[in-house]
CSV table of N, CA and C in Angstrom, one decimal:
chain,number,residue,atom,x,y,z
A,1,UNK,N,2.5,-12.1,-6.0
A,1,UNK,CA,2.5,-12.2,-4.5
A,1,UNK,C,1.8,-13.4,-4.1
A,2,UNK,N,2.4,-14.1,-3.4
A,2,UNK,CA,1.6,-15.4,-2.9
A,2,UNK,C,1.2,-15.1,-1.2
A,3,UNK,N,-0.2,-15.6,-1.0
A,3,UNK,CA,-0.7,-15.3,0.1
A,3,UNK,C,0.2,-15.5,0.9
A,4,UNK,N,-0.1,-14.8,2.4
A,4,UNK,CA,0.7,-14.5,3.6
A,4,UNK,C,2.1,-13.5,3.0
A,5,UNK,N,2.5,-13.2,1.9
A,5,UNK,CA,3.7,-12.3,1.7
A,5,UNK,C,3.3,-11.0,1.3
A,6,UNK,N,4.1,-10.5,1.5
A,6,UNK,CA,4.5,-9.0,1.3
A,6,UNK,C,4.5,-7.9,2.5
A,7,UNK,N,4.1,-6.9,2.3
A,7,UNK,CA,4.0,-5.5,3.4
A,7,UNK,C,2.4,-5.7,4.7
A,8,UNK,N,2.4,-4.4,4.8
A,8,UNK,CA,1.8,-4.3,5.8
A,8,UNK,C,0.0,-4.7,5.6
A,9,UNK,N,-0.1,-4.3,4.6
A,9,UNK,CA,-2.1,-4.2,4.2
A,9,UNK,C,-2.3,-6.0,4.2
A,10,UNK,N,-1.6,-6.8,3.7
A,10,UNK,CA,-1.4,-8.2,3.6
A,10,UNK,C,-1.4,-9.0,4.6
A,11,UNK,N,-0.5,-8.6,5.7
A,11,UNK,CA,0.0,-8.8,6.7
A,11,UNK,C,-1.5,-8.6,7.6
A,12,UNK,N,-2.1,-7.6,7.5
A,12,UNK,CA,-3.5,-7.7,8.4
A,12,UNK,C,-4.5,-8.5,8.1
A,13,UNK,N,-4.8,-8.3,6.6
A,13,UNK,CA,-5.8,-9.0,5.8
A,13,UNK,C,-5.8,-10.6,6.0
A,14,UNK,N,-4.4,-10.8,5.8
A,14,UNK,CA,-4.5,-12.4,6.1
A,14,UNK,C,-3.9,-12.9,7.1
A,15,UNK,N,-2.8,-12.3,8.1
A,15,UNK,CA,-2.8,-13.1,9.2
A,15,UNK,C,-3.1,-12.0,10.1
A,16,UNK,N,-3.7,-11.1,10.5
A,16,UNK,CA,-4.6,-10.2,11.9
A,16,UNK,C,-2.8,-9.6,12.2
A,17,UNK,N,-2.4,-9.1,11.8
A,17,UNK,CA,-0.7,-8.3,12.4
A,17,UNK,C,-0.3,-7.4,11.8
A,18,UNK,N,0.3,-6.6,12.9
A,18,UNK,CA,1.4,-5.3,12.6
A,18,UNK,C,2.8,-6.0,13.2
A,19,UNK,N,3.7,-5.4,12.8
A,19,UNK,CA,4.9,-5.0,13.2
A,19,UNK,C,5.0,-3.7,14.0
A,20,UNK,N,5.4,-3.8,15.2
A,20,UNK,CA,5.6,-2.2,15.7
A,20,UNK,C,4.2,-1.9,17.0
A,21,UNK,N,4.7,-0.9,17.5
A,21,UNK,CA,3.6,-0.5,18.8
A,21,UNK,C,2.5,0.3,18.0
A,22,UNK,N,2.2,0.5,16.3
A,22,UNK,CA,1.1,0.8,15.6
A,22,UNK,C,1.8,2.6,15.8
A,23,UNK,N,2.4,2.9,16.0
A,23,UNK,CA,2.4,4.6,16.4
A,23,UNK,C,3.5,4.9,15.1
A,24,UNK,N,4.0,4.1,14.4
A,24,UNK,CA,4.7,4.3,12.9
A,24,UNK,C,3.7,4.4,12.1
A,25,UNK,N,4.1,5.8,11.4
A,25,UNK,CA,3.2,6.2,10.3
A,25,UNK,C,3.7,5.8,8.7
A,26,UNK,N,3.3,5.9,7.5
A,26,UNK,CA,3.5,5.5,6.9
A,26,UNK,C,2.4,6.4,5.7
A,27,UNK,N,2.9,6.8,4.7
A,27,UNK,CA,2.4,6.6,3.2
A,27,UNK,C,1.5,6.1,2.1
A,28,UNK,N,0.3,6.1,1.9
A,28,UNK,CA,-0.4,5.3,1.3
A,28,UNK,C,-0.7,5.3,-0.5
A,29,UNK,N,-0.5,5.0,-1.0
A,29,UNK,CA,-0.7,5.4,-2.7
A,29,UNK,C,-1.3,4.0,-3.4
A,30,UNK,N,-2.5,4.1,-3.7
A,30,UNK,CA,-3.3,3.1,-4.8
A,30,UNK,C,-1.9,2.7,-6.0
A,31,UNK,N,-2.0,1.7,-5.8
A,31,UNK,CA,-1.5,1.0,-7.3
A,31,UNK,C,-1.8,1.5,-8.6
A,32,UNK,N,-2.7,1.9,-8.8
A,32,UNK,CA,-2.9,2.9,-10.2
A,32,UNK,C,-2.4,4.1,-10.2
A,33,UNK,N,-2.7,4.8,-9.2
A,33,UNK,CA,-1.8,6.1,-9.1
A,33,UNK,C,-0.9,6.2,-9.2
A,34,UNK,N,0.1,5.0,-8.5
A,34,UNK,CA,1.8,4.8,-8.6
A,34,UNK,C,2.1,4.4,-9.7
A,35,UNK,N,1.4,4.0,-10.7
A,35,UNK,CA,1.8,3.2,-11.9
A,35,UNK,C,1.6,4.3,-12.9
A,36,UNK,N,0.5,5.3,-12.8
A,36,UNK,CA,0.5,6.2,-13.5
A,36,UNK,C,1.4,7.4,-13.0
A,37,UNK,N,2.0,7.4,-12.2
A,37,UNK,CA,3.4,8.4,-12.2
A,37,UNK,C,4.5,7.6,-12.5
A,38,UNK,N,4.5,6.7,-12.3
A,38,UNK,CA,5.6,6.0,-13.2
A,38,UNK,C,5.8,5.9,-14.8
A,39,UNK,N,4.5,5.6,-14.9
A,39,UNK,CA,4.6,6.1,-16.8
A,39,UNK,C,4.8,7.0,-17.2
A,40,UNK,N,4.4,8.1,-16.4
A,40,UNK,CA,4.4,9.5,-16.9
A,40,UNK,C,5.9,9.8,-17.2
A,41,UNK,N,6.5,9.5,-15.5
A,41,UNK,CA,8.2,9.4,-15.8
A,41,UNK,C,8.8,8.9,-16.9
A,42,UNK,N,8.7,7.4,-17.2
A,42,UNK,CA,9.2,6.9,-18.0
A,42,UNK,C,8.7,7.4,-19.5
A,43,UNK,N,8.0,7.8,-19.8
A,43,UNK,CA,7.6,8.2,-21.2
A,43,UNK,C,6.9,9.7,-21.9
A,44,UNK,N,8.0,10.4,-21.0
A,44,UNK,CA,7.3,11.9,-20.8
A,44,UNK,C,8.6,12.6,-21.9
A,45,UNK,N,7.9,13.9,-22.6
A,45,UNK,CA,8.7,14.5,-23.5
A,45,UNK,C,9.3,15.5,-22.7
A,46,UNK,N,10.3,16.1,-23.4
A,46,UNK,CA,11.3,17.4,-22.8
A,46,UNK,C,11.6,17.5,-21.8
A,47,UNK,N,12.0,16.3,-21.0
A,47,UNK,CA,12.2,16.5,-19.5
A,47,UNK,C,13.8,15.9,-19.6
A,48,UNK,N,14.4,16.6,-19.2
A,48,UNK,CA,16.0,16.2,-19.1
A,48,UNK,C,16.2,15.9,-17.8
A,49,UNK,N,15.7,14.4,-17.2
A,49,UNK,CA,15.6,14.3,-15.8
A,49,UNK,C,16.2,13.1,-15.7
A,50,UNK,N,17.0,12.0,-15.4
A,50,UNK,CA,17.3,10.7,-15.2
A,50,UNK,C,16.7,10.1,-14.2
A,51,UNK,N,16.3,10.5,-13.3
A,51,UNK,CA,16.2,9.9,-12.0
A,51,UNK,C,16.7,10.6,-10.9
A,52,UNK,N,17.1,9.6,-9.6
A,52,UNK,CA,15.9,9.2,-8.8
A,52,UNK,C,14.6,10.0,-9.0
A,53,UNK,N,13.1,9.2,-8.6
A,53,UNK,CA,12.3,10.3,-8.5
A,53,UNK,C,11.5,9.7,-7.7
A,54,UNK,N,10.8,10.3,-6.2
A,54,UNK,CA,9.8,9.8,-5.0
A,54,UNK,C,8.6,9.9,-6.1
A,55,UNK,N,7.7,8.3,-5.8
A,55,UNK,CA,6.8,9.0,-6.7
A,55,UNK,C,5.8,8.1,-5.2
A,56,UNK,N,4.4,8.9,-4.7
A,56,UNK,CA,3.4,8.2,-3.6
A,56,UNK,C,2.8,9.2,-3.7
A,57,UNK,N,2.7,9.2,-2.1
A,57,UNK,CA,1.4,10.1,-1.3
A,57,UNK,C,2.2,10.6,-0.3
A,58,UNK,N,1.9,12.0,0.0
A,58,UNK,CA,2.0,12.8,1.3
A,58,UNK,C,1.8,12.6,2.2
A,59,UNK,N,0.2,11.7,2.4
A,59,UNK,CA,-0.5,11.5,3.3
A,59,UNK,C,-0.1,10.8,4.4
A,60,UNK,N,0.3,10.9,5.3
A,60,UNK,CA,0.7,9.9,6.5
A,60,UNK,C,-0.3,9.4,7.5
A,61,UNK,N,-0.7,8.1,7.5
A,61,UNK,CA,-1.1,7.6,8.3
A,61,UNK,C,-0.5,6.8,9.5
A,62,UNK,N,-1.0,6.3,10.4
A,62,UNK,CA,-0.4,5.3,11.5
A,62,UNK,C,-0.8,4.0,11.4
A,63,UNK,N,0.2,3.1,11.8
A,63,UNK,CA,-0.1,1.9,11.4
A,63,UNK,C,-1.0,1.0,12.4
A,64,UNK,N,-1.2,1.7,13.2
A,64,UNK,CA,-2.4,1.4,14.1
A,64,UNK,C,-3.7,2.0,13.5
A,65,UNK,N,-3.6,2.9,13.0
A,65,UNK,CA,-5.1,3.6,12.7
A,65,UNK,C,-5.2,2.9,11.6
A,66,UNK,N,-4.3,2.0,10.8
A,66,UNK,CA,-4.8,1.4,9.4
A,66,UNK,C,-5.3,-0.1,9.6
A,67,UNK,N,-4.8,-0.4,10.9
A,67,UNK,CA,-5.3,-1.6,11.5
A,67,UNK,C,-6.8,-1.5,12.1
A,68,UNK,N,-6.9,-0.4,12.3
A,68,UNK,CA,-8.0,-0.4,13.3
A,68,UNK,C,-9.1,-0.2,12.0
A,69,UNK,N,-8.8,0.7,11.2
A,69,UNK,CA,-9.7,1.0,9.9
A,69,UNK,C,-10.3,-0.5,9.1
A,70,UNK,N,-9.3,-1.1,9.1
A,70,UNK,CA,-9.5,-2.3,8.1
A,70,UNK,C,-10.5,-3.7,9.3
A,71,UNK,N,-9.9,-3.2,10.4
A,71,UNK,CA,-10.9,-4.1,11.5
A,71,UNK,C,-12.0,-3.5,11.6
A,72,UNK,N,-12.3,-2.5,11.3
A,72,UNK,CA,-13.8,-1.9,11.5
A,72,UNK,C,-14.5,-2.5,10.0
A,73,UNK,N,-13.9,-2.6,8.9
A,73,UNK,CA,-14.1,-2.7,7.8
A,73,UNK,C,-14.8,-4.1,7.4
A,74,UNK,N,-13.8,-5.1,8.1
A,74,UNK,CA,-13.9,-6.5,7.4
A,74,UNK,C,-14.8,-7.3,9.4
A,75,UNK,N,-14.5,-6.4,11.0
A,75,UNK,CA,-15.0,-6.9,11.9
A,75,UNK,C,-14.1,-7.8,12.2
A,76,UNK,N,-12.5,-7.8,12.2
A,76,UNK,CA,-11.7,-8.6,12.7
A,76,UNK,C,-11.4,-8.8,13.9
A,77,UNK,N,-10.9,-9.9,14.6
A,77,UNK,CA,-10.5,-9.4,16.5
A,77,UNK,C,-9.2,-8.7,16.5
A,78,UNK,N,-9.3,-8.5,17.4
A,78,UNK,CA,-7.8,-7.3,17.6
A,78,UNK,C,-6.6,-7.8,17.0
A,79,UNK,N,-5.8,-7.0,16.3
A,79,UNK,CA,-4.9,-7.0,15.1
A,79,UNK,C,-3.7,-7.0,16.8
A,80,UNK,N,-3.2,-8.5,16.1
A,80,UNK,CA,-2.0,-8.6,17.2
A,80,UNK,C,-0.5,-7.9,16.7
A,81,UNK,N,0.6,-7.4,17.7
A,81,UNK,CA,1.3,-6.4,17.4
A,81,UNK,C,2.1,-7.6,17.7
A,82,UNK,N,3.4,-7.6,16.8
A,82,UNK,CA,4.8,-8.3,16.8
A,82,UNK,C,5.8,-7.4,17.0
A,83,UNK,N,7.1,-7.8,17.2
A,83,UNK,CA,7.6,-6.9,17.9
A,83,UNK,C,8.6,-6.4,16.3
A,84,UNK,N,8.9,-5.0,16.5
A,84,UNK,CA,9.2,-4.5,15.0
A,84,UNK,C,10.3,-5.0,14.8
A,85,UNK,N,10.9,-4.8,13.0
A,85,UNK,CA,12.2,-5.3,13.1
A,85,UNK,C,13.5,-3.8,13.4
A,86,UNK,N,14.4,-5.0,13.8
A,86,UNK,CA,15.3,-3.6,14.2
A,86,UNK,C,15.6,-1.9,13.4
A,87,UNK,N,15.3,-2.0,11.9
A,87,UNK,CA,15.9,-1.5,10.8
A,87,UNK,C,14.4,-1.2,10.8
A,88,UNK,N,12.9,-1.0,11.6
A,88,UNK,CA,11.8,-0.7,10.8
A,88,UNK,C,11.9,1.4,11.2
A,89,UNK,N,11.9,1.8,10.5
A,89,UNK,CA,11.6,3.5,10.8
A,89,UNK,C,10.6,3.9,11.2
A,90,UNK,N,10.0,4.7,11.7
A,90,UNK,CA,9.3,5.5,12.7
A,90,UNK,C,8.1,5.7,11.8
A,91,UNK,N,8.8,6.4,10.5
A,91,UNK,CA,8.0,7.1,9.5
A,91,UNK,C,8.6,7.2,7.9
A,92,UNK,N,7.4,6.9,7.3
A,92,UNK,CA,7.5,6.4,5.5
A,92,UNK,C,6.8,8.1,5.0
A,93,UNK,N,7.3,8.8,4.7
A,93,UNK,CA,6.9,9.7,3.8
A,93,UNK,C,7.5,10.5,2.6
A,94,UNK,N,7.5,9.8,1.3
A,94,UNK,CA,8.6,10.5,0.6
A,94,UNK,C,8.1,12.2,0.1
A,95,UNK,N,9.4,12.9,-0.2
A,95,UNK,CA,9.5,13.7,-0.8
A,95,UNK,C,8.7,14.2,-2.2
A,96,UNK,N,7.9,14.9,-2.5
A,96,UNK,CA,7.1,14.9,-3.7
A,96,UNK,C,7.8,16.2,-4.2
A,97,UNK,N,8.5,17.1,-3.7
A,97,UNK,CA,8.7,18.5,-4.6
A,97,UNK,C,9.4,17.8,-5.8
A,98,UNK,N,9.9,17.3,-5.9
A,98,UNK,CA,10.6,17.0,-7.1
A,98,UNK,C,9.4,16.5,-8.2
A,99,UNK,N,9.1,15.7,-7.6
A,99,UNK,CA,7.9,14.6,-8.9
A,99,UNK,C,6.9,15.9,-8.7
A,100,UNK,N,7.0,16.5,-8.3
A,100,UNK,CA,5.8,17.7,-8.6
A,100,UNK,C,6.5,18.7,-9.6
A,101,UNK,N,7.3,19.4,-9.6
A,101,UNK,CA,8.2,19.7,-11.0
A,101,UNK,C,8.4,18.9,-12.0
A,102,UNK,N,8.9,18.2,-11.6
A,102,UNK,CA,9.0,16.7,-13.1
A,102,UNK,C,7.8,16.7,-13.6
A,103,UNK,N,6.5,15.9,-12.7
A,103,UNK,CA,5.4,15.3,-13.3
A,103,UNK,C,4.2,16.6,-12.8
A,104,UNK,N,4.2,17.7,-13.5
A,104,UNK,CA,3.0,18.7,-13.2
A,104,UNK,C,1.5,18.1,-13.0
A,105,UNK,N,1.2,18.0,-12.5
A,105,UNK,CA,-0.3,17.4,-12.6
A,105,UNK,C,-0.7,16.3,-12.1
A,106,UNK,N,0.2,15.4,-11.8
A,106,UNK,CA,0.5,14.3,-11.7
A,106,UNK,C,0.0,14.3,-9.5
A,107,UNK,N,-0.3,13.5,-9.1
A,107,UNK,CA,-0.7,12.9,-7.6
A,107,UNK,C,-1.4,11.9,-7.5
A,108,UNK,N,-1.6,11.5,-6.3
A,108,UNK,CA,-2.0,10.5,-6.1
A,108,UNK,C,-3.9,10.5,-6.2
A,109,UNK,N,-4.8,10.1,-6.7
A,109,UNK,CA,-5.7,10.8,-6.9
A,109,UNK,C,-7.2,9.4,-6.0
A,110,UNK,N,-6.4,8.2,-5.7
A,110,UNK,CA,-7.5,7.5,-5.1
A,110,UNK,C,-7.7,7.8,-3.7
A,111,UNK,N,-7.8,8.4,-3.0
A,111,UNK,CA,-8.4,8.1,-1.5
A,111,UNK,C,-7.7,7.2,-0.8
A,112,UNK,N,-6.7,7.6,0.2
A,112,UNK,CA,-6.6,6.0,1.1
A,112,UNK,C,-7.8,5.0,1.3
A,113,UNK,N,-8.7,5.7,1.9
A,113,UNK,CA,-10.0,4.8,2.6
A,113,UNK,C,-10.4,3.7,1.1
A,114,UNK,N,-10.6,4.7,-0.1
A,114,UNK,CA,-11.0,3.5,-1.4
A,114,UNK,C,-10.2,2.7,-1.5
A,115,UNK,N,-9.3,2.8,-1.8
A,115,UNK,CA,-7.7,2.1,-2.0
A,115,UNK,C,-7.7,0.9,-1.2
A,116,UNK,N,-7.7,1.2,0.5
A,116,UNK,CA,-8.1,-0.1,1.3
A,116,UNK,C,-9.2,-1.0,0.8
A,117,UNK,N,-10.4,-0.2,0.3
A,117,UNK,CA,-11.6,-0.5,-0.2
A,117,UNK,C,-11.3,-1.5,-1.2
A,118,UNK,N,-10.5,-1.0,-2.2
A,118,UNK,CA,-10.1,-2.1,-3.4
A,118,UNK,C,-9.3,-3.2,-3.4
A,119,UNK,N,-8.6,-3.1,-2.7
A,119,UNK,CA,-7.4,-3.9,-2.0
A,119,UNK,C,-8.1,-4.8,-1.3
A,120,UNK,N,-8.8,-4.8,-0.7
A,120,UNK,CA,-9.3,-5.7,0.0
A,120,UNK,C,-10.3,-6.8,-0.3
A,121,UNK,N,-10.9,-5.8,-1.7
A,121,UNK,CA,-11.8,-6.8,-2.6
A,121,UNK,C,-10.9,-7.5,-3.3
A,122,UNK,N,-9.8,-6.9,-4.0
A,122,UNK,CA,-8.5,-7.6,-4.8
A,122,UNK,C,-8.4,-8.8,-3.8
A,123,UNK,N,-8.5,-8.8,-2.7
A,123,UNK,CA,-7.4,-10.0,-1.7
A,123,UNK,C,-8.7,-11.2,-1.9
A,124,UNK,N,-9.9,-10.3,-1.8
A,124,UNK,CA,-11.4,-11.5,-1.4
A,124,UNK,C,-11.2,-12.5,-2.9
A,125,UNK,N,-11.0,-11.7,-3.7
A,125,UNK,CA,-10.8,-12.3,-5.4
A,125,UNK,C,-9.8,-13.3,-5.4
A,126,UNK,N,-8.7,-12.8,-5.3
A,126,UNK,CA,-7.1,-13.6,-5.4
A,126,UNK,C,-7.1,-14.9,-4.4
A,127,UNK,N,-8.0,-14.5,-3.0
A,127,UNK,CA,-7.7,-15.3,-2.0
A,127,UNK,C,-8.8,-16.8,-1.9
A,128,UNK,N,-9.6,-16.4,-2.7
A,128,UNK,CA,-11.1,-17.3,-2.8
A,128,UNK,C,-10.2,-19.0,-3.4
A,129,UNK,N,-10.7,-19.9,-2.2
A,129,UNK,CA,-10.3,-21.0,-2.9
A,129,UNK,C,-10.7,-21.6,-4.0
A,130,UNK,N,-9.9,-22.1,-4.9
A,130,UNK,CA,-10.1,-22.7,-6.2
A,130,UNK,C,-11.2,-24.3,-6.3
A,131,UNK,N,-12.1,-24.6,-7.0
A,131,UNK,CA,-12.5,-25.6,-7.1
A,131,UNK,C,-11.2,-26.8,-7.6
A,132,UNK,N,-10.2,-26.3,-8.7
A,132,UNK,CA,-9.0,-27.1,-8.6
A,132,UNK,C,-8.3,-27.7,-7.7
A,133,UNK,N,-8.1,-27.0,-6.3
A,133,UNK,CA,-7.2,-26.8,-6.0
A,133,UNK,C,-7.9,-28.6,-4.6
A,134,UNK,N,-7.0,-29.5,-4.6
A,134,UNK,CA,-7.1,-30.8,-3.5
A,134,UNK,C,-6.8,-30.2,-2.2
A,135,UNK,N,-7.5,-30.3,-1.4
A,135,UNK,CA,-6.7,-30.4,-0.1
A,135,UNK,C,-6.3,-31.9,0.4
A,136,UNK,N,-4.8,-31.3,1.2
A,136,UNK,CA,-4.3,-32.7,1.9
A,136,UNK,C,-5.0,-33.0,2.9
A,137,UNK,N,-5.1,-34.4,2.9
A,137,UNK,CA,-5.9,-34.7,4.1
A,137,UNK,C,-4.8,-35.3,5.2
């Protein structure tokens, strides 16, 4: 991922924005969690299952309240709202009954609040300018 791209947690972090009047909720799952239901799927015995399979979090949050969380966090100015795109949904929350039969045991096990927590140290890391790196003048 190169800075300024991707979803929503990025989208705050480095340029202060949402998409939407913030009242769209949405999904949250740590990157480790989701990778560990995914291997489980992919390399699990006795399961006569092909696919599709929802693999995240239940948890729904708003995308205002995750703006406001991360500005309380890092002390940003107000997280400016763009106007959404036509095709954006209301609400992200997949279906788990299935990946809860498939993968017994298996959820999401980091915390939203950490997850923001790590992600955001991830960005401080990734985002830190390089002594290599020239700037144009």
């Amino acid at each position: 991922m190169l800075p300024g791209e991707g979803e929503l947690l990025p989208a705050i972090f480095v340029r202060d924005r949402t998409y939407g009047d913030g009242t769209q909720t949405r999904s949250w799952g740590y990157i480790d969690d989701i990778v560990e239901g995914l291997a489980r799927f992919f390399w699990r015995d006795a399961i006569d299952y092909p696919g599709p399979l929802n693999i995240g979090n239940n948890r729904e949050i708003s995308v205002g309240g995750v703006a406001r969380y991360i500005g309380d966090l890092t002390g940003q100015p107000e997280i400016v709202h763009m106007p959404s795109p036509p095709d954006d949904p209301t609400n992200r929350c997949p279906d788990l009954t299935l990946a809860n039969r498939i993968l017994p045991g298996w959820k999401c096990e980091v915390p939203y609040e950490d997850g923001v927590r790590r992600t955001m140290q991830w960005f401080r890391d990734v985002m830190k300018p390089s002594p290599d790196v020239r700037r144009a003048k």
